[in-house]
PDB file of C-alpha atoms in Angstrom:
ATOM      1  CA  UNK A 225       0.460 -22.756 -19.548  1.00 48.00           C
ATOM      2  CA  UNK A 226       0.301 -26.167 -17.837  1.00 54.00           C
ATOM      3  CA  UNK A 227      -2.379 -27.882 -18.142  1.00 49.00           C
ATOM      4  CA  UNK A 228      -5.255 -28.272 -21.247  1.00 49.00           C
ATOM      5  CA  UNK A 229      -7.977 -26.123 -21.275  1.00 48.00           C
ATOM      6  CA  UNK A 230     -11.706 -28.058 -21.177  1.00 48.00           C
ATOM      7  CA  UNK A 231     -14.379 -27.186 -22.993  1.00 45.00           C
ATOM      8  CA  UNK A 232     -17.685 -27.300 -21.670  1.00 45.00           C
ATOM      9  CA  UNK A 233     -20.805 -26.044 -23.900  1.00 46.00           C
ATOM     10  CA  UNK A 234     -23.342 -26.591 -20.796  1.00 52.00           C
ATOM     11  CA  UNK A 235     -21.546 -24.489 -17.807  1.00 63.00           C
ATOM     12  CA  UNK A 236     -23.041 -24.281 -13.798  1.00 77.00           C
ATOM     13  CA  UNK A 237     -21.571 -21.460 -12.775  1.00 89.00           C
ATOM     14  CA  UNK A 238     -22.167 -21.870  -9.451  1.00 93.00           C
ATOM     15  CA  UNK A 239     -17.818 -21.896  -8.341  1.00 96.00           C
ATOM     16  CA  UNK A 240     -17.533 -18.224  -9.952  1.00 96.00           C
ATOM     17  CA  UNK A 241     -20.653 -16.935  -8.284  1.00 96.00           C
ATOM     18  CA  UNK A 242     -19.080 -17.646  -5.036  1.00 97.00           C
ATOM     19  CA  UNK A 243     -15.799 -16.469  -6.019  1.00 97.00           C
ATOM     20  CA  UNK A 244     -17.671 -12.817  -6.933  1.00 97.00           C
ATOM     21  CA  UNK A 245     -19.077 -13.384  -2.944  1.00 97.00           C
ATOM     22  CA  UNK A 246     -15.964 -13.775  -1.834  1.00 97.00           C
ATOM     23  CA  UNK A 247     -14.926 -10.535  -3.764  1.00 96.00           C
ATOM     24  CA  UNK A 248     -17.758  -8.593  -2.769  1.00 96.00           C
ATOM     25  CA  UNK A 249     -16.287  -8.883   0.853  1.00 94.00           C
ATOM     26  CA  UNK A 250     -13.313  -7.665  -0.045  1.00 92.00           C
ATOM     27  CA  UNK A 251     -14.615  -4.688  -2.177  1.00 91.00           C
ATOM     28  CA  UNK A 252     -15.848  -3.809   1.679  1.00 90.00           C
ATOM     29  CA  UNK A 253     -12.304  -3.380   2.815  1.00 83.00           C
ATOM     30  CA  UNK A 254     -12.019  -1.205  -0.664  1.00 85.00           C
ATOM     31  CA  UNK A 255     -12.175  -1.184  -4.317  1.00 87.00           C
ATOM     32  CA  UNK A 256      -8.314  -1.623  -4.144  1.00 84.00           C
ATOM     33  CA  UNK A 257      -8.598  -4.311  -2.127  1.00 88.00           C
ATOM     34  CA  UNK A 258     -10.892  -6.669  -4.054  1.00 90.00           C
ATOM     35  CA  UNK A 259      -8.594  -5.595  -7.482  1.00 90.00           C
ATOM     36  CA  UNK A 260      -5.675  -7.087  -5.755  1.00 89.00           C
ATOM     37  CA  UNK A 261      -7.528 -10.615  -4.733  1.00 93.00           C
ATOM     38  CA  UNK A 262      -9.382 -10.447  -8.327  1.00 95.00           C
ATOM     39  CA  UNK A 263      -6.155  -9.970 -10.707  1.00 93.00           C
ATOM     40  CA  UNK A 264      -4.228 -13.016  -8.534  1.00 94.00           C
ATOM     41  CA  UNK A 265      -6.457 -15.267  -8.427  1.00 96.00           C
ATOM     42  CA  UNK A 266      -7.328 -14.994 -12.593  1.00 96.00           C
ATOM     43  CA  UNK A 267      -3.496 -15.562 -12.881  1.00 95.00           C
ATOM     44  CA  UNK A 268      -3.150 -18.178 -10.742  1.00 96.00           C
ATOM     45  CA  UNK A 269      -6.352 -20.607 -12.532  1.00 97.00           C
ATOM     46  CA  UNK A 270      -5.675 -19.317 -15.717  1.00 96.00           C
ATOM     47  CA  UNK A 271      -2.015 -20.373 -14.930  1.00 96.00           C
ATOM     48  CA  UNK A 272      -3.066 -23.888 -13.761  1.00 96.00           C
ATOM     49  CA  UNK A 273      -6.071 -24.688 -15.414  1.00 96.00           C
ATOM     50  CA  UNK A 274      -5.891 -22.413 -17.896  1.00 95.00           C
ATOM     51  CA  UNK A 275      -9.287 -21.170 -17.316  1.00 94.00           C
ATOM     52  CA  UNK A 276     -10.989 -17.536 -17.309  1.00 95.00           C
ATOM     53  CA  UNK A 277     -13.003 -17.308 -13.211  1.00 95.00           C
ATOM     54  CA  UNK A 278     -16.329 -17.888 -15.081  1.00 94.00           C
ATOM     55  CA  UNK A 279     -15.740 -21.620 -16.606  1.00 95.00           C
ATOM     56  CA  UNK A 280     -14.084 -22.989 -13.299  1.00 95.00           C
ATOM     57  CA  UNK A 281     -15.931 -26.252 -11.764  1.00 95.00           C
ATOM     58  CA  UNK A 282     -15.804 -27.425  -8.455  1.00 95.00           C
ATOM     59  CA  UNK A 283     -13.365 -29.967  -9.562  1.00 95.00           C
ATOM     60  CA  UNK A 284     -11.092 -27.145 -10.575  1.00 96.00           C
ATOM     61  CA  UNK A 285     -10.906 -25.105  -7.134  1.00 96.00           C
ATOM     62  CA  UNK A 286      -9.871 -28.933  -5.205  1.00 96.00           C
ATOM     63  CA  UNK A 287      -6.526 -28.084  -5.591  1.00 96.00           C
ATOM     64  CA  UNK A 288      -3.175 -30.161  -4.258  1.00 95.00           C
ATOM     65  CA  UNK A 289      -0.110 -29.057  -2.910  1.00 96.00           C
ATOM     66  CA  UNK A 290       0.870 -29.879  -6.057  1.00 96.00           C
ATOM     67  CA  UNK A 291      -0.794 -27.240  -8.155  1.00 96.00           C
ATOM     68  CA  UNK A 292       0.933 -24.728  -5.510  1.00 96.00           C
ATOM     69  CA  UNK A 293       4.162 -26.245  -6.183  1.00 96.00           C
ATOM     70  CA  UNK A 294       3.610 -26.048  -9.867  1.00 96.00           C
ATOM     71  CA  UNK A 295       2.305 -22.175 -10.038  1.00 96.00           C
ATOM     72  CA  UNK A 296       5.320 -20.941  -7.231  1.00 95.00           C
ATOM     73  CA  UNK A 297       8.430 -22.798  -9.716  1.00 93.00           C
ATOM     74  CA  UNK A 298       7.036 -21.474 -12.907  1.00 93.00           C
ATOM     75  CA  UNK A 299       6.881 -17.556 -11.809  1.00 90.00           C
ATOM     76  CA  UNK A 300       9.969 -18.089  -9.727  1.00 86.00           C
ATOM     77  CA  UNK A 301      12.072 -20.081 -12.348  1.00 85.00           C
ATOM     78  CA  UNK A 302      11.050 -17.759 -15.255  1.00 83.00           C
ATOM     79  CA  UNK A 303      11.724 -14.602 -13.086  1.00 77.00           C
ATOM     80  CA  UNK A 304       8.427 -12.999 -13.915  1.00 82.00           C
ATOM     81  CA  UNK A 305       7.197 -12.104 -10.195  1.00 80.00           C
ATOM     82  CA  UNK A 306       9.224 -11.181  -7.789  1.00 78.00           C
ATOM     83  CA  UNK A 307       9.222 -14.031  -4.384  1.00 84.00           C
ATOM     84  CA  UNK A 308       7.104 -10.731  -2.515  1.00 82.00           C
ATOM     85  CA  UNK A 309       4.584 -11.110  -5.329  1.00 86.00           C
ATOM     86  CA  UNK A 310       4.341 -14.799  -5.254  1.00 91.00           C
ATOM     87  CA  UNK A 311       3.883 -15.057  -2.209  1.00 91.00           C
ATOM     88  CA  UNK A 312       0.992 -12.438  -2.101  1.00 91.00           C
ATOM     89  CA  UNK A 313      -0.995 -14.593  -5.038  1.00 93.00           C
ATOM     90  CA  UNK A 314      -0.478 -17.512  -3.293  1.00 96.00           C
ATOM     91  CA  UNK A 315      -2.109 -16.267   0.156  1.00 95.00           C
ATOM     92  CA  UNK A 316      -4.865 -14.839  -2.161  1.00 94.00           C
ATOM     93  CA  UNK A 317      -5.842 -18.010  -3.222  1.00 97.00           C
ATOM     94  CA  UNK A 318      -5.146 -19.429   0.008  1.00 96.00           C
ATOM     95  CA  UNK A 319      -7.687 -17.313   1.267  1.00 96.00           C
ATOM     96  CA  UNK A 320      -9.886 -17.721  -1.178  1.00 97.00           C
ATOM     97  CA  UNK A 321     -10.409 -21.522  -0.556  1.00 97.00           C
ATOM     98  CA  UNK A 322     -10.820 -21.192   3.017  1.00 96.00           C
ATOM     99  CA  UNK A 323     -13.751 -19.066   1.803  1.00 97.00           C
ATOM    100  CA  UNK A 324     -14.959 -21.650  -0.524  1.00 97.00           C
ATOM    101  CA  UNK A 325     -14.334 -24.640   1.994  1.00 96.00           C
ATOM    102  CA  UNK A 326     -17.321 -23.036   3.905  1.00 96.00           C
ATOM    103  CA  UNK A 327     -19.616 -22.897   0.987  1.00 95.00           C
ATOM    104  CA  UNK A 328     -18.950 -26.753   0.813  1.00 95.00           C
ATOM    105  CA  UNK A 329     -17.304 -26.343  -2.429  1.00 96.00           C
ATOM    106  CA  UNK A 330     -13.761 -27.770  -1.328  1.00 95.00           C
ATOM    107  CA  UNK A 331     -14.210 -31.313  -0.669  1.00 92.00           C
ATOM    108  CA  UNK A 332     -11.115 -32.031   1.188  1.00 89.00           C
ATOM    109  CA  UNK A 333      -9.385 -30.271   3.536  1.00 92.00           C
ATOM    110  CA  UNK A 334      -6.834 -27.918   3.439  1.00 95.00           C
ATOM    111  CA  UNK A 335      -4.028 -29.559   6.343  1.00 94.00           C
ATOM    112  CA  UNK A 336      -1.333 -28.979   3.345  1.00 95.00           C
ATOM    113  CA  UNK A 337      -1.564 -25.385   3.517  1.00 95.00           C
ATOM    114  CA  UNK A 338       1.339 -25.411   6.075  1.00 93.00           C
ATOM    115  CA  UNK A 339       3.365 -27.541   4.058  1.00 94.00           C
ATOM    116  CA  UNK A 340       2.667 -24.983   0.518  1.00 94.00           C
ATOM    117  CA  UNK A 341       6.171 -23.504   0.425  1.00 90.00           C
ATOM    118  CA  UNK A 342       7.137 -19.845   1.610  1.00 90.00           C
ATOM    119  CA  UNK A 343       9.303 -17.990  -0.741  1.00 87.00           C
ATOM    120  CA  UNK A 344      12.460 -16.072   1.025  1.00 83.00           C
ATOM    121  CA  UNK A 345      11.439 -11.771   0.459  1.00 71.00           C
ATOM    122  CA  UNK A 346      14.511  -9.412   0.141  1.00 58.00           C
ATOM    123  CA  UNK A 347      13.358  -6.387   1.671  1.00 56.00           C
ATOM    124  CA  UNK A 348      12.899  -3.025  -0.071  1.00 52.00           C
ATOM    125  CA  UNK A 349      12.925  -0.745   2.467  1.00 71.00           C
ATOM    126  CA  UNK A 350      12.688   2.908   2.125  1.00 80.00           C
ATOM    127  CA  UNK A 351      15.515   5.319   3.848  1.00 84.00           C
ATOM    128  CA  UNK A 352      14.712   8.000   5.992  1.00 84.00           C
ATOM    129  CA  UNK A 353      15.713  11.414   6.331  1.00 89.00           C
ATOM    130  CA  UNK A 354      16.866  13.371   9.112  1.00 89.00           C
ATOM    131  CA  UNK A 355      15.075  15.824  10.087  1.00 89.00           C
ATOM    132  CA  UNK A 356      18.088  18.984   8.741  1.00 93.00           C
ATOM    133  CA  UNK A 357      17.325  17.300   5.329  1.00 95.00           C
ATOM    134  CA  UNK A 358      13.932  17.235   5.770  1.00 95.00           C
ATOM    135  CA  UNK A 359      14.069  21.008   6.690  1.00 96.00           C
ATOM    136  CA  UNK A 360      16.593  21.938   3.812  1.00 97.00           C
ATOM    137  CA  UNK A 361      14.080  20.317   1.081  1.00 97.00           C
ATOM    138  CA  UNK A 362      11.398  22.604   2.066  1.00 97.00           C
ATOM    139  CA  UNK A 363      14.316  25.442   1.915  1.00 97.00           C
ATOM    140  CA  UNK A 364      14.684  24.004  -1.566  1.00 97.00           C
ATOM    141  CA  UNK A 365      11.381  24.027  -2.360  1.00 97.00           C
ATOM    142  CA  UNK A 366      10.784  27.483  -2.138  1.00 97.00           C
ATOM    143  CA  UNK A 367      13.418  28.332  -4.775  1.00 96.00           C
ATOM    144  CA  UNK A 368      11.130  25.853  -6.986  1.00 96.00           C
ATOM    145  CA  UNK A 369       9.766  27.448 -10.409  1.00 96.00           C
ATOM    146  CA  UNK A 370       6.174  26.073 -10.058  1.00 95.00           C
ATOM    147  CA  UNK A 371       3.961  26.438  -6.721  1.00 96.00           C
ATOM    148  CA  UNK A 372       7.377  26.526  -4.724  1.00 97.00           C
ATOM    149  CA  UNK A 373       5.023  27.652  -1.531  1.00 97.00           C
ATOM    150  CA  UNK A 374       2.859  24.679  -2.113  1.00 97.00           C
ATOM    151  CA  UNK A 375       5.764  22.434  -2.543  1.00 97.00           C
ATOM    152  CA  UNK A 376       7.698  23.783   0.890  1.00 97.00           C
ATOM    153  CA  UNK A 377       4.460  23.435   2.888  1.00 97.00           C
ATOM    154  CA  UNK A 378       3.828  19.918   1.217  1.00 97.00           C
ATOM    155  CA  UNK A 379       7.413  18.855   2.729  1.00 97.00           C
ATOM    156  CA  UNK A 380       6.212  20.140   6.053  1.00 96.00           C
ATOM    157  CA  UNK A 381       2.753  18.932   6.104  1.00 96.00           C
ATOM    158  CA  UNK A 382       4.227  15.108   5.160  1.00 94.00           C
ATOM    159  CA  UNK A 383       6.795  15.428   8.041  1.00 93.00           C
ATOM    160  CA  UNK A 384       4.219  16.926  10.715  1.00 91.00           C
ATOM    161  CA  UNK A 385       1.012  14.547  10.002  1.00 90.00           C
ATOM    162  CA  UNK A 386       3.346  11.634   9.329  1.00 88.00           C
ATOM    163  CA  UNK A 387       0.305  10.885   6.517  1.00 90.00           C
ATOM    164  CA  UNK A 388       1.186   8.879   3.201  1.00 90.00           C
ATOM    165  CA  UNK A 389       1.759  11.037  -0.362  1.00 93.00           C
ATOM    166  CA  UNK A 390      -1.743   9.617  -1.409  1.00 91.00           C
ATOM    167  CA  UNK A 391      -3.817  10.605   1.259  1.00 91.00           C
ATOM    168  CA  UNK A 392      -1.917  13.642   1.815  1.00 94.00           C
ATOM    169  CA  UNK A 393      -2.935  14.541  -2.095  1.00 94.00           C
ATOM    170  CA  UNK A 394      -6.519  13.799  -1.570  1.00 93.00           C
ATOM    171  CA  UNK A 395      -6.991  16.110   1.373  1.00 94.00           C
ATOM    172  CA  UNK A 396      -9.460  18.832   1.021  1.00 95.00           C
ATOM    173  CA  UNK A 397     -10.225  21.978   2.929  1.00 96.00           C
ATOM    174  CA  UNK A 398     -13.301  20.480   4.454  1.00 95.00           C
ATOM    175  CA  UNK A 399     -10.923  18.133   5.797  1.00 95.00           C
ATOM    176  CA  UNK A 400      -9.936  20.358   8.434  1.00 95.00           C
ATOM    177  CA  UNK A 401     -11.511  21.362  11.768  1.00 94.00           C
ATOM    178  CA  UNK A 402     -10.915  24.287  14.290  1.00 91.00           C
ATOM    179  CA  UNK A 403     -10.358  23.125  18.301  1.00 86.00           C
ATOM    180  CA  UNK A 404      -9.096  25.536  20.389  1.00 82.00           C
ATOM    181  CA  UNK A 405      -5.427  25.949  19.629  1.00 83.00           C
ATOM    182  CA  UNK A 406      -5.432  23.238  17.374  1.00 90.00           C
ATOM    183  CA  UNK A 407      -6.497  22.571  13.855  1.00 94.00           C
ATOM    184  CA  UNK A 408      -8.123  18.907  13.176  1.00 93.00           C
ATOM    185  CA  UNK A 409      -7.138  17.285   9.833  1.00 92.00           C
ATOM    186  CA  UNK A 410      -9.435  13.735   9.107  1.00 91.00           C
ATOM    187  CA  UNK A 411      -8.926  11.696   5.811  1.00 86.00           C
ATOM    188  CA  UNK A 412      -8.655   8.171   4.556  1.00 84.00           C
ATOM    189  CA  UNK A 413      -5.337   6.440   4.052  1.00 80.00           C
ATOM    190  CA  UNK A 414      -3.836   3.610   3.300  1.00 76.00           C
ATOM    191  CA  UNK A 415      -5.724  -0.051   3.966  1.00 70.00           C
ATOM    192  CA  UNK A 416      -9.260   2.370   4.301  1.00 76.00           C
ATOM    193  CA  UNK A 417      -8.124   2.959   7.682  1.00 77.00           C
ATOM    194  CA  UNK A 418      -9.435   6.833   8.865  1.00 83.00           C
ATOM    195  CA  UNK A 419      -6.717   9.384  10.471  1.00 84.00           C
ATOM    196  CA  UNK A 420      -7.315  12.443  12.950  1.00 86.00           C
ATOM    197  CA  UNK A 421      -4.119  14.565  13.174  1.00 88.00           C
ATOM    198  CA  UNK A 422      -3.604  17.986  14.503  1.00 88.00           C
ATOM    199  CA  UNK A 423      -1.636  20.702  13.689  1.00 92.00           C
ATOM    200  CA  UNK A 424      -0.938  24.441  14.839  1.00 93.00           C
ATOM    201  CA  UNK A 425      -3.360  26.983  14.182  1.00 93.00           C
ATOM    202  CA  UNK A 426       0.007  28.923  12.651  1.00 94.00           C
ATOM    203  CA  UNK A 427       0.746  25.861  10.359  1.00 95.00           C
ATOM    204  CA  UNK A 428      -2.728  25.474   9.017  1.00 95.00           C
ATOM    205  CA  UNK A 429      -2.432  29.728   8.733  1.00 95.00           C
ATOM    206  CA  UNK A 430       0.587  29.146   6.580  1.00 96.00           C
ATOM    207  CA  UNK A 431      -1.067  27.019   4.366  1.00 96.00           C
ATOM    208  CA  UNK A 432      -3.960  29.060   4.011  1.00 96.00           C
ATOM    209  CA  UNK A 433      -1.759  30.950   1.967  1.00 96.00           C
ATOM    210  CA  UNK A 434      -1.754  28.401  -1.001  1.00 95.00           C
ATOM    211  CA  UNK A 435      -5.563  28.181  -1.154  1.00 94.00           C
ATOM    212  CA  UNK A 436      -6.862  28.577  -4.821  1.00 88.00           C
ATOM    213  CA  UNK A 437     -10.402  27.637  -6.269  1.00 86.00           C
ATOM    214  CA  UNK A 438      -9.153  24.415  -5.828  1.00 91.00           C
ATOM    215  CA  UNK A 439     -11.100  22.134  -3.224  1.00 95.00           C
ATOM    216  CA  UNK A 440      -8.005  20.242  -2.572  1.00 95.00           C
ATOM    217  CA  UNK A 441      -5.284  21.557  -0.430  1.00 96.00           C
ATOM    218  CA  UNK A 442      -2.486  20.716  -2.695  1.00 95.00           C
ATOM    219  CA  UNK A 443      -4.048  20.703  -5.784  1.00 93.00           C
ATOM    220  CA  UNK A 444      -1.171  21.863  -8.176  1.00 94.00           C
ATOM    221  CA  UNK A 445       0.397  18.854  -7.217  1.00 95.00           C
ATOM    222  CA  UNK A 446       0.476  15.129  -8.428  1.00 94.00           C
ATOM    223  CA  UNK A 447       2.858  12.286  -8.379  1.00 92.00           C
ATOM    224  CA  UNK A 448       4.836  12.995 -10.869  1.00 93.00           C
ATOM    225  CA  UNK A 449       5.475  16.695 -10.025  1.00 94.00           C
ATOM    226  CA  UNK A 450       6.181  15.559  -6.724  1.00 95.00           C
ATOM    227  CA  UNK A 451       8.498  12.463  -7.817  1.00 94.00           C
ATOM    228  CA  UNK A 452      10.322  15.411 -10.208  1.00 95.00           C
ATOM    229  CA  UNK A 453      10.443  17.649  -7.444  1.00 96.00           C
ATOM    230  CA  UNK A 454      11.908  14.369  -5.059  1.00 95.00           C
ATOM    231  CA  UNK A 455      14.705  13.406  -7.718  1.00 95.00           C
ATOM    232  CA  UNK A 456      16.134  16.714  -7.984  1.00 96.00           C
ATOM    233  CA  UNK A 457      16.109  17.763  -4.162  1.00 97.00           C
ATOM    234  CA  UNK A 458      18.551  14.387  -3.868  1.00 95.00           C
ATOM    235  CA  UNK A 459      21.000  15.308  -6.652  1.00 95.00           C
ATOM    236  CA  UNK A 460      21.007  19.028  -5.158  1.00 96.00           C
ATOM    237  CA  UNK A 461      21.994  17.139  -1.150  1.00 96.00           C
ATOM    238  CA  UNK A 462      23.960  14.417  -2.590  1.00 95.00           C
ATOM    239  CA  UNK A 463      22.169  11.699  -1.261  1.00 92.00           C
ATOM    240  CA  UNK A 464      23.885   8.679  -1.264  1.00 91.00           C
ATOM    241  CA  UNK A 465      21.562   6.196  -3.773  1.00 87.00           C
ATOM    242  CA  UNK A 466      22.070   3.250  -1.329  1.00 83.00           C
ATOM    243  CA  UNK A 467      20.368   4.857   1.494  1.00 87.00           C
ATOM    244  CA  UNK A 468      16.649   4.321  -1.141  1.00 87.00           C
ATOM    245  CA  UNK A 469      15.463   7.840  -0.301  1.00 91.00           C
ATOM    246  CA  UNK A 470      11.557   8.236  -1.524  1.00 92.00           C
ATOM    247  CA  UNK A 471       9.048  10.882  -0.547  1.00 94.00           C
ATOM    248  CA  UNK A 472       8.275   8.210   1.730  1.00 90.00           C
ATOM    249  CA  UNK A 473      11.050   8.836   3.979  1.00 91.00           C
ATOM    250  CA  UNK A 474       9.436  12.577   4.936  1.00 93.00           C
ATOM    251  CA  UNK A 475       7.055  10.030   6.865  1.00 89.00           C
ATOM    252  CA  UNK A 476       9.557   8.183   8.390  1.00 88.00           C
ATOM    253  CA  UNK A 477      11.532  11.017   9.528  1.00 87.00           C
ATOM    254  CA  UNK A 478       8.301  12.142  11.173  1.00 86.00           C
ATOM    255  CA  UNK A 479       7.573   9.108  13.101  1.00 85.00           C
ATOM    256  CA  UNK A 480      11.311   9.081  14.054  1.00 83.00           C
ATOM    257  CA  UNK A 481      11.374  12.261  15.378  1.00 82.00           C
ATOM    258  CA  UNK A 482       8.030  12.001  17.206  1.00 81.00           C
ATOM    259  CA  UNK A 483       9.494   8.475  18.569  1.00 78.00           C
ATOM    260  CA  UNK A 484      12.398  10.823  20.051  1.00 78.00           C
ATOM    261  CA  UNK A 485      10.398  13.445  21.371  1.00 74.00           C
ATOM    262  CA  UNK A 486       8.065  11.222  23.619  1.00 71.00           C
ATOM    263  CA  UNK A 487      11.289   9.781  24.868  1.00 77.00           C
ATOM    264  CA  UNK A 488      10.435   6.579  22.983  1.00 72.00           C
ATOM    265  CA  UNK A 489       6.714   6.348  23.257  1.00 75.00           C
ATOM    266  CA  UNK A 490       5.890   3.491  20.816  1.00 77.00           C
ATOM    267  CA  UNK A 491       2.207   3.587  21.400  1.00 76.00           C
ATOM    268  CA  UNK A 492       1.980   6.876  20.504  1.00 76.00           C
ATOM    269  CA  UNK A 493       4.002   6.900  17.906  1.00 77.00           C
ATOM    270  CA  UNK A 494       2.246   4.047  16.312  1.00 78.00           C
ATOM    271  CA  UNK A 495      -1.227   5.900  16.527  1.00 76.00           C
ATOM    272  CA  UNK A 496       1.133   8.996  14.876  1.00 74.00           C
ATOM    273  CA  UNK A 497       1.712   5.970  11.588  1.00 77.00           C
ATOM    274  CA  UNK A 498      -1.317   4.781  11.699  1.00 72.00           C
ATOM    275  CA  UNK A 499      -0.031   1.133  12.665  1.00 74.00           C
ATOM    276  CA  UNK A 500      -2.510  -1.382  13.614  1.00 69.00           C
ATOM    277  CA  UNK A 501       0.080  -3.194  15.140  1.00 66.00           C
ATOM    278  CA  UNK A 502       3.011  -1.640  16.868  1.00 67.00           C
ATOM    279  CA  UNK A 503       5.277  -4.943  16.603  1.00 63.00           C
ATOM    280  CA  UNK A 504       4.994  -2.837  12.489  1.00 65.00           C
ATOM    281  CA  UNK A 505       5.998   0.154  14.212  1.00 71.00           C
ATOM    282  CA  UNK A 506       8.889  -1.132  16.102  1.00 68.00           C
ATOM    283  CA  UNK A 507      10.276  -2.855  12.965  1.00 62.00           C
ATOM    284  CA  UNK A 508       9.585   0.421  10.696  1.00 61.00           C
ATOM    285  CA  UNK A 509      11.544   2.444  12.962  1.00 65.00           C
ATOM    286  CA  UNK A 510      14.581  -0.179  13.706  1.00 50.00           C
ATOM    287  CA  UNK A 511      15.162   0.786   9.794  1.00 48.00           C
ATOM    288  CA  UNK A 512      15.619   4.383  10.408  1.00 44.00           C
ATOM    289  CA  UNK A 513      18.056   4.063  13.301  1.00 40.00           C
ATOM    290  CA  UNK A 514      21.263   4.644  11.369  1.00 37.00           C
ATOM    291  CA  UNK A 515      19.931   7.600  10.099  1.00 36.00           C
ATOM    292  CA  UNK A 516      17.876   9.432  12.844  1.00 32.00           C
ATOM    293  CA  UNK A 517      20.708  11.467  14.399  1.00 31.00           C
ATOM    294  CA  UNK A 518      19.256  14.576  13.527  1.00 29.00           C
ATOM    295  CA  UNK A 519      15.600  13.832  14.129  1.00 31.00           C
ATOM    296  CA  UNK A 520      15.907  15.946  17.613  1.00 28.00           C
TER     297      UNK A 520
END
């Protein structure tokens, strides 16, 4: 810790009811959302004033560039978060004050922001497959000893809808929608952000097939089934470990080959994502370029 702790017997807790507004606004975004600002900025004041949210006075939220300084060196120079993470606890906070400067609780301004130092990220990126390993997975799959059907049309589904793992396992049959030749799939994925895909009427028939009691579509499946199911299916291709393959990459063989196919519509393959911005989508698919040739 780095500072001493003070004790205070009579307490206005008038800085942590704000701070539970400014969380509250968050929680709007979604529950995940307001966890994320909540658990950095308890580390960061219990880090520099070595306070729990509910004891912090106004004189403890008018920070310096200083304090910034202080809480960035000792995560970075005792390797406990990574410069990513850092930098996501600092913006928290930074946010966090702008929020309380408007509640007149900040009694200075906050000019130094741009001068609070910006740690260098190494970039984790995910690989992509192309779209013949993509295809020779869901072979794979099939062979599988537990729900190999539901596996096979998982693979599929992921490449097709371009939709994240999580969203993808919290689909439900209601969840789909018959219009004309088409079969309407809505959910919620990442960021809260709603999706409308569509598939075939033959694809939605084929995974008919898998439907149990269940109310989810795949149902038999969780993370770790599916992360079992990921690591074996790269030993079996012998996929180089460098290339950072991830069940992820279905997606981003998806968005590569729909990138192809419109003859390198971005918009529309940015709606395909779910991008908000397509500057995201332009950089997300620049990683997949030395490994798209068989997207198309």
């Amino acid at each position: 810790m780095l500072t001493n702790p003070k004790v205070e017997e009579l307490h206005n807790y008038e800085v942590y009811d704000q701070i539970e507004r400014f969380l509250i606004k968050k929680e709007q975004k979604s529950i995940g959302t307001r966890k994320s600002y909540e658990t950095d900025i308890k580390i960061f004041f219990k880090t520099i004033k070595e306070k729990e949210l509910q004891f912090l006075t106004k004189e403890d939220v008018n920070l310096t560039i200083d304090d910034f300084e202080d809480f960035i060196n000792y995560y970075q120079q005792n390797n406990i978060y990574s410069n990513k993470t850092i930098n996501g606890k600092v913006s928290a906070i930074k946010s966090l004050l702008k929020y309380l400067k408007v509640k007149g609780l900040i009694e200075g301004d906050l000019s130094y922001f741009g001068e609070v130092t910006t740690l260098p990220e190494v970039r984790n990126s995910y690989g992509v497959l192309t779209l013949d390993e993509v295809m020779k997975w869901s072979e794979l799959a099939k062979q599988e000893t537990h729900h190999p059907n539901e596996k096979s049309l998982l693979i599929l589904f992921a490449l097709d809808t371009c939709i994240r793992k999580d969203a993808i396992l919290r689909l439900k049959w209601s969840d789909f929608s018959k219009q004309d030749s088409e079969v309407m799939v809505k959910g919620i994925d990442k960021g809260n952000k709603e999706f409308r895909h569509s598939i075939s009427e033959s694809f939605f028939n084929d995974l008919l097939t898998i439907k149990a009691e269940s109310e989810y579509v795949f149902g038999c499946l969780n993370k770790d089934s599916i992360q079992r199911m990921i690591n074996k299916f790269k030993k079996l291709t012998k996929i180089d470990p460098d290339r950072n393959i991830v069940f992820h990459s279905i997606r981003k063989a998806g968005g590569t080959f729909r990138y192809k196919a419109s003859g390198g519509d971005i918009v529309s393959t940015q709606r395909a994502l779910g991008h908000t911005d397509p500057k995201v989508t332009t950089i997300y698919l620049g990683e997949t370029t030395s490994n798209a040739k068989g997207a198309i």
